[in-house]
Short mmCIF file of C-alpha atoms in Angstrom, two decimals:
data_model
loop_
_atom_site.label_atom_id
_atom_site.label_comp_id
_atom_site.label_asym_id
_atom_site.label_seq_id
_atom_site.Cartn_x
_atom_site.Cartn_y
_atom_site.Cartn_z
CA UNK T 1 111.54 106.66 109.22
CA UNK T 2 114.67 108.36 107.52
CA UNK T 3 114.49 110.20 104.43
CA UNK T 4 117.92 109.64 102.62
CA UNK T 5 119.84 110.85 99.50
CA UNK T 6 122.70 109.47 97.44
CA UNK T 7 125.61 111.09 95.50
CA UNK T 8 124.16 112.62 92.32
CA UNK T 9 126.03 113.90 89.47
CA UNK T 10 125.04 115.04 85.66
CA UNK T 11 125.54 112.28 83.37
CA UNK T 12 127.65 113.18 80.27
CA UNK T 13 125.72 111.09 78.15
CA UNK T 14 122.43 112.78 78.95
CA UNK T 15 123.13 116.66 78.68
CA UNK T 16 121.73 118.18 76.24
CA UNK T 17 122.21 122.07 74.77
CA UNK T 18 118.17 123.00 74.54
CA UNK T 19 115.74 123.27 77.36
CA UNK T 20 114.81 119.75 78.14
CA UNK T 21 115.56 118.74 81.57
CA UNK T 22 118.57 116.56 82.20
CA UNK T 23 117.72 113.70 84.41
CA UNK T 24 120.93 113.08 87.43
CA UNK T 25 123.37 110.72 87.52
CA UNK T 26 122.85 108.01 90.48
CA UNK T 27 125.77 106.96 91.74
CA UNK T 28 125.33 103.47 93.84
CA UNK T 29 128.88 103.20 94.80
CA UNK T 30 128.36 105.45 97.24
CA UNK T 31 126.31 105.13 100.57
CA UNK T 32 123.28 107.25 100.86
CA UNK T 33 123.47 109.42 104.09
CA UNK T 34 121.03 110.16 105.76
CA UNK T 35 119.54 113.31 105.81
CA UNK T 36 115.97 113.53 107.99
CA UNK T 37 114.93 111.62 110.80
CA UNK T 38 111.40 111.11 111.82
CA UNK T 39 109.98 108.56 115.18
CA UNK T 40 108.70 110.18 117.97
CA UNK T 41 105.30 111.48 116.24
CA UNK T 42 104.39 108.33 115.33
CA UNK T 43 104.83 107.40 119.17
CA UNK T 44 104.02 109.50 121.18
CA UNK T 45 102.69 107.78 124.19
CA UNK T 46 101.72 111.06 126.01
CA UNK T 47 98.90 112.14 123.50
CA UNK T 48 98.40 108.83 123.33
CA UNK T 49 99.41 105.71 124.99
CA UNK T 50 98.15 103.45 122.39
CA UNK T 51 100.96 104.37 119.61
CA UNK T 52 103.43 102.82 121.60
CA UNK T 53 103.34 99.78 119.45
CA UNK T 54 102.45 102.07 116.21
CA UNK T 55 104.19 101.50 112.70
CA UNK T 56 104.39 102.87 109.45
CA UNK T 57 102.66 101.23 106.80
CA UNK T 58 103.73 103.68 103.84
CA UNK T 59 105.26 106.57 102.49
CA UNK T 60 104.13 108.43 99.42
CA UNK T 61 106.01 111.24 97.45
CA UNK T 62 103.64 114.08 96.12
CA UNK T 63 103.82 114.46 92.28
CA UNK T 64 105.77 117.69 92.16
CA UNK T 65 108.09 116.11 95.30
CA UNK T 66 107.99 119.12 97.27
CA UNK T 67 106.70 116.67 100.69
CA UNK T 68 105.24 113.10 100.90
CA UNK T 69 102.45 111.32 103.23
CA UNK T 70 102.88 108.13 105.69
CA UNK T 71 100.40 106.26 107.05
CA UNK T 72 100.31 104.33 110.01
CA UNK T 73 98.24 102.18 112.00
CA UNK T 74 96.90 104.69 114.56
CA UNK T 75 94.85 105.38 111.39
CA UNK T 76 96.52 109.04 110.72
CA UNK T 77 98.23 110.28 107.51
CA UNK T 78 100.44 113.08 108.15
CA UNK T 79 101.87 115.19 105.56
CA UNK T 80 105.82 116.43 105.68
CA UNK T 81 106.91 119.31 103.69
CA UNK T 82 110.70 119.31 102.36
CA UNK T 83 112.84 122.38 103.49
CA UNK T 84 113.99 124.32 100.67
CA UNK T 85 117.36 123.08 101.45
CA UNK T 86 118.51 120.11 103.45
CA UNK T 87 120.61 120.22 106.27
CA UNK T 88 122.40 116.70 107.06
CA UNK T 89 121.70 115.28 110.72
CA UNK T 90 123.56 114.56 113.58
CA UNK T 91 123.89 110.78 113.65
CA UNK T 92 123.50 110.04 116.87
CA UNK T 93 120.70 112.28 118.27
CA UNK T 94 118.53 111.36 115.33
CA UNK T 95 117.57 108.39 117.38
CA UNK T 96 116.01 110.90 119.83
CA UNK T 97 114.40 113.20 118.65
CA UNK T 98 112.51 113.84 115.55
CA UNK T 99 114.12 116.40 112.60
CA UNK T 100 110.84 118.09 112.58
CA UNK T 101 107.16 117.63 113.14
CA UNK T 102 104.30 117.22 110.25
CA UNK T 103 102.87 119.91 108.57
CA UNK T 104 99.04 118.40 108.62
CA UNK T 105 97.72 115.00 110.43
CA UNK T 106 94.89 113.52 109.31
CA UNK T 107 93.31 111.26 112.18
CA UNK T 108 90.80 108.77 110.30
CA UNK T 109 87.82 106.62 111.56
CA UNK T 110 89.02 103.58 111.14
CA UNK T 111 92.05 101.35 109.34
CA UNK T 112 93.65 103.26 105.98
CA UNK T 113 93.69 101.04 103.00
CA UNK T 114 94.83 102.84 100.61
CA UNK T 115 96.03 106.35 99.58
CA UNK T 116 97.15 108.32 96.63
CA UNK T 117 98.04 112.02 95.37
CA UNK T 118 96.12 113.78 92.36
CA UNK T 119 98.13 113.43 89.73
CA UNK T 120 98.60 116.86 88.59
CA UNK T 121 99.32 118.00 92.50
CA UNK T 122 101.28 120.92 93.00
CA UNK T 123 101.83 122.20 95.73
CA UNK T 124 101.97 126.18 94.45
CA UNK T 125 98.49 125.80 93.39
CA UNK T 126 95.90 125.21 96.54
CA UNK T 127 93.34 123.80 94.30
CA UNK T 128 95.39 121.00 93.22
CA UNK T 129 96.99 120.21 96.33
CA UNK T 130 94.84 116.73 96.91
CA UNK T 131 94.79 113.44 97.55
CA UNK T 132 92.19 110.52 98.43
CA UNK T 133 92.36 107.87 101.03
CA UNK T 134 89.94 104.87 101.61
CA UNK T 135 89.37 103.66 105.31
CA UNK T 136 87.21 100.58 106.75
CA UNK T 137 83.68 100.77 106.77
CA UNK T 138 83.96 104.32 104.53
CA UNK T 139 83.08 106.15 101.68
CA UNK T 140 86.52 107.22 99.72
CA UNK T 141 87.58 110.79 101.28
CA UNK T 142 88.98 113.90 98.94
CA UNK T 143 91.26 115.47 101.58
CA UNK T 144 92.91 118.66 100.86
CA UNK T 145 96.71 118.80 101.50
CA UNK T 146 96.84 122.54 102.33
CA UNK T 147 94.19 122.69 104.77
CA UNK T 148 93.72 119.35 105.85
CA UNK T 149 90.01 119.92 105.00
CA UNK T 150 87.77 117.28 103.75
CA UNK T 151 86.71 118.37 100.46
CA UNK T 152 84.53 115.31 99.09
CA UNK T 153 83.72 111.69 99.03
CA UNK T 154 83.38 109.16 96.70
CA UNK T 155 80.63 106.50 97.94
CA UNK T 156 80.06 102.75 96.42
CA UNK T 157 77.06 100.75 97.99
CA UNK T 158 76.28 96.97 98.76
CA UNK T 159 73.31 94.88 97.09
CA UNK T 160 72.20 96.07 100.48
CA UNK T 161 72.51 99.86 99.85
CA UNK T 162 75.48 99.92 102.35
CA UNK T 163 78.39 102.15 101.93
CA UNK T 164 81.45 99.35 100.95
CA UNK T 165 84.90 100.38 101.47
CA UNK T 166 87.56 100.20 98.55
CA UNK T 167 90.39 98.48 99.35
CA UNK T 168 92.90 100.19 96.64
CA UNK T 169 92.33 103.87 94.83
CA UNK T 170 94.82 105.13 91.76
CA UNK T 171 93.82 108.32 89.69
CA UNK T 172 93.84 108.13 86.31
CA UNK T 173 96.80 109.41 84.29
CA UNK T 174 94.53 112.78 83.01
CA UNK T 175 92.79 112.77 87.12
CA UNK T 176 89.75 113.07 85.60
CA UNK T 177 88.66 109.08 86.62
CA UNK T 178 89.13 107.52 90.03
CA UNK T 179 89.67 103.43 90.32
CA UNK T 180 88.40 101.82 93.63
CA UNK T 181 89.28 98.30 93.73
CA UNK T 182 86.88 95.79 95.61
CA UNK T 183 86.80 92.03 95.94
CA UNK T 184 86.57 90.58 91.79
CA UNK T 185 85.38 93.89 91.33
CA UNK T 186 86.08 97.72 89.71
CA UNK T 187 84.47 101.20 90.71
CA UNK T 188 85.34 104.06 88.43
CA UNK T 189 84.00 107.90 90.05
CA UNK T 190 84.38 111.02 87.69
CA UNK T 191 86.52 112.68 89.91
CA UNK T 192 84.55 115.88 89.44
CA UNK T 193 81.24 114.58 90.25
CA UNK T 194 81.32 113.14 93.66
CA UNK T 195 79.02 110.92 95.46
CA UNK T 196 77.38 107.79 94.34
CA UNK T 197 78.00 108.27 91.04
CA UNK T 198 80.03 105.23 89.42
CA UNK T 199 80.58 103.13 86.68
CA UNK T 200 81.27 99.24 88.01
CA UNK T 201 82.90 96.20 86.33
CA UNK T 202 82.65 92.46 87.23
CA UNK T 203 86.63 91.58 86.92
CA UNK T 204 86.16 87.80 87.09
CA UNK T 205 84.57 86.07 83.81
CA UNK T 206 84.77 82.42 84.01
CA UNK T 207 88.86 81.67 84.28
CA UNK T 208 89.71 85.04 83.18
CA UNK T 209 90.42 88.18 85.58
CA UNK T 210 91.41 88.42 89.27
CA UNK T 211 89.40 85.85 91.04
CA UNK T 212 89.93 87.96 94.70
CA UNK T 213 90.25 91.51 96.25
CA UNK T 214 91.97 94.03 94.31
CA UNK T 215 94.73 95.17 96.40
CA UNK T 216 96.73 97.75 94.26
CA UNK T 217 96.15 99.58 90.94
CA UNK T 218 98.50 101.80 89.13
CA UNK T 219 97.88 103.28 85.88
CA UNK T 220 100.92 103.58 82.87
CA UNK T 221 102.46 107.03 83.40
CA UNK T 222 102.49 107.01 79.13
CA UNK T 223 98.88 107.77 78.67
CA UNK T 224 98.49 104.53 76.78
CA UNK T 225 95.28 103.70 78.51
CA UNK T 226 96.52 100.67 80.50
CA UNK T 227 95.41 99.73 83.94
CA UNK T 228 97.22 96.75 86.23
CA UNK T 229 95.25 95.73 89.22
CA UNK T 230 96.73 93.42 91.60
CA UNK T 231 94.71 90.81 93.34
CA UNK T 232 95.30 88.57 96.37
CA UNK T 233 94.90 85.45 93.86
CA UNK T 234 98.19 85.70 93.30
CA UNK T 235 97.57 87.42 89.62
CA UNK T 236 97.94 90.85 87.88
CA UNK T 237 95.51 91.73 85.16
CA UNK T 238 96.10 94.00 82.75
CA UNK T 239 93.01 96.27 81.02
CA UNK T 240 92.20 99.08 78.73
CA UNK T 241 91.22 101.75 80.55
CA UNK T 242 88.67 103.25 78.14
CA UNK T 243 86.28 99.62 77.94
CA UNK T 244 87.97 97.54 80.79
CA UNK T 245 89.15 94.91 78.04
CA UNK T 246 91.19 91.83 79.63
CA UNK T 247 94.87 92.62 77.99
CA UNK T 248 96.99 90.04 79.79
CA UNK T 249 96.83 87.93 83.28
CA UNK T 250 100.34 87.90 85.05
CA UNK T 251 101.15 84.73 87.03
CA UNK T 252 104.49 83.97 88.94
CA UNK T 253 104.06 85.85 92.37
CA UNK T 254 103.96 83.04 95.01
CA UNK T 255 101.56 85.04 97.16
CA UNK T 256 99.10 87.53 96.75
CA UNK T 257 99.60 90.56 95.52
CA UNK T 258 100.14 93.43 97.18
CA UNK T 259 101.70 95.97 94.91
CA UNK T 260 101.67 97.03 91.56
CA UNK T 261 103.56 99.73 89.91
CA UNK T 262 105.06 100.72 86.53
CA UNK T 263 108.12 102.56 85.25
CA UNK T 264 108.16 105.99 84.34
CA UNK T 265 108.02 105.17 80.63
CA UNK T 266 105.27 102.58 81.04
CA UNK T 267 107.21 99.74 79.42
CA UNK T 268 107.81 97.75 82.51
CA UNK T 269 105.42 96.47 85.42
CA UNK T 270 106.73 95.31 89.05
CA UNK T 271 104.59 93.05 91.11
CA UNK T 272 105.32 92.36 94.95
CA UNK T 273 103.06 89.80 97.32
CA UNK T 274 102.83 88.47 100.34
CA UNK T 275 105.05 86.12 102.04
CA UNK T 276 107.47 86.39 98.79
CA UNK T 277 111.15 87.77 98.87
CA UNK T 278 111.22 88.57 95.29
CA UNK T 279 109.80 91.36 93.05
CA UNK T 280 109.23 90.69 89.70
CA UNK T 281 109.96 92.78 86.52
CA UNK T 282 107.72 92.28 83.73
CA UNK T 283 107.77 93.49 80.27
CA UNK T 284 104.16 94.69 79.37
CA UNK T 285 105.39 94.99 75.60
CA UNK T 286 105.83 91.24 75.95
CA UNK T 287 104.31 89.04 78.56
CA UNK T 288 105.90 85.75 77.87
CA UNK T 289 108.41 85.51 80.60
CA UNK T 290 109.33 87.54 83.62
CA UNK T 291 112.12 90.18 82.75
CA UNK T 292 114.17 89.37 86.20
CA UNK T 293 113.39 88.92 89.59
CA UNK T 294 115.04 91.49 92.10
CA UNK T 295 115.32 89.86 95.82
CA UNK T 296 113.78 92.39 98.45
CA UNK T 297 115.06 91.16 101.40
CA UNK T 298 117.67 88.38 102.36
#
């Protein structure tokens, strides 16, 4: 895994003379170089021989970007902090040996889902410093990020009072609500009343609503109240967060879904699924048609 950075410069036509924050320049002419280098952790064979054949299976920036999580399929999330200022690798010994090591490993039971930061994490204030992760054959965990404590869980039960794992978790855009996503199904905890405590919503209704597991949710960073939810039926839904109404059903990925996640002003929604090269830009203002399709891979 390599963290990288490209050229950034202020943008003339976004400086402004009060205190608002001026947003950089990209510039995409440019290569990014690389900056951070990270592969030996996630295989080290002498701790353990079984990571030989480990992999990453995601990398997630805290809120406030001061470090991000990975997951992997040895069932750990580690946490990396960010230096306070970068310092550009050597090329060539990047390949052997690691820039540095994690700040906090999390070894779970079983498989990781699913994880996600608090939305209001920072990480100068301890209490806030969280994030959840659902695993196999688990209640959701509340894992603190400083200590690597387990703080909470979040547990949903079978018609046979058996915990059920969520397969997808996304705060709210206030953190006061967490969505677990199950198979034509919703779970929403009040994130400050853990346990087995829920609120639950039947997703499919006759021809309506994902018809299959939820496998991502991701709320509109606007505070408008809207919810997508992927599903492996090849469909987004769209809801209203305050009384789960149906908004809109999204068709046009050619396999299921597998990610869902909007833009920072809320107006636009990108889907991803399995076994398809393309993601797909959609317009939430206006569902008719797909904005564009962006090929992920050649």
């Amino acid at each position: 895994m390599t963290v990288e950075r490209r050229e950034e410069e202020e943008d003339p036509s976004q400086q402004s003379t009060d205190a608002t924050a001026v947003w950089p320049f990209l510039r995409f002419d440019s290569p990014p170089r690389k900056i951070y280098h990270f592969f030996q952790q996630f295989r080290n064979r002498v701790e353990n021989p079984s990571n030989y054949n480990n992999f990453l299976k995601g990398v997630k920036w805290s809120p406030d970007g001061t470090c991000f999580l990975t997951s992997c399929d040895d069932n750990t999330i580690r946490l990396f902090h960010l230096p306070e200022e970068a310092s550009y690798i050597d090329q060539l010994a990047s390949d052997y040996q690691d820039s540095y090591h994690s700040n906090l490993v999390i070894n779970e039971a079983e498989m990781v889902y699913d994880y996600c930061w608090y939305p209001y994490m920072c990480s100068s204030d301890p209490t806030s410093s969280v994030f959840v992760a659902t695993t196999r054959d688990h209640p959701i965990h509340l894992w603190d990020a400083t200590s690597g404590q387990l703080r909470c869980t979040y547990r949903a039960y079978n018609d046979m009072d058996e915990i059920t794992a969520a397969l997808s978790v996304s705060f709210n855009s206030s953190g006061t609500k967490l969505f677990a996503g199950y198979n034509k199904m919703l779970r929403v905890f009040d994130v400050h009343r853990p346990g087995r405590d829920f609120q639950q919503f039947s997703l499919h209704k006759g021809k309506d609503g994902p018809s299959g597991i939820v496998s991502s949710i991701a709320v509109s960073p606007s505070h408008s109240g809207m919810l997508a939810l992927g599903s492996y039926n090849q469909s987004t839904a769209l809801y209203a967060e305050d009384n789960m109404e149906l908004l809109y059903v999204l068709h046009g990925q050619s396999g299921g879904i597998t990610q869902v996640l909007f833009s920072k002003d809320g107006n636009y929604l990108y889907t991803g699924g399995r076994k398809d090269s393309y993601i797909l830009c959609w317009d939430v203002r206006n569902t008719v048609d797909i904005v564009y399709k962006s090929l992920s891979r050649k």
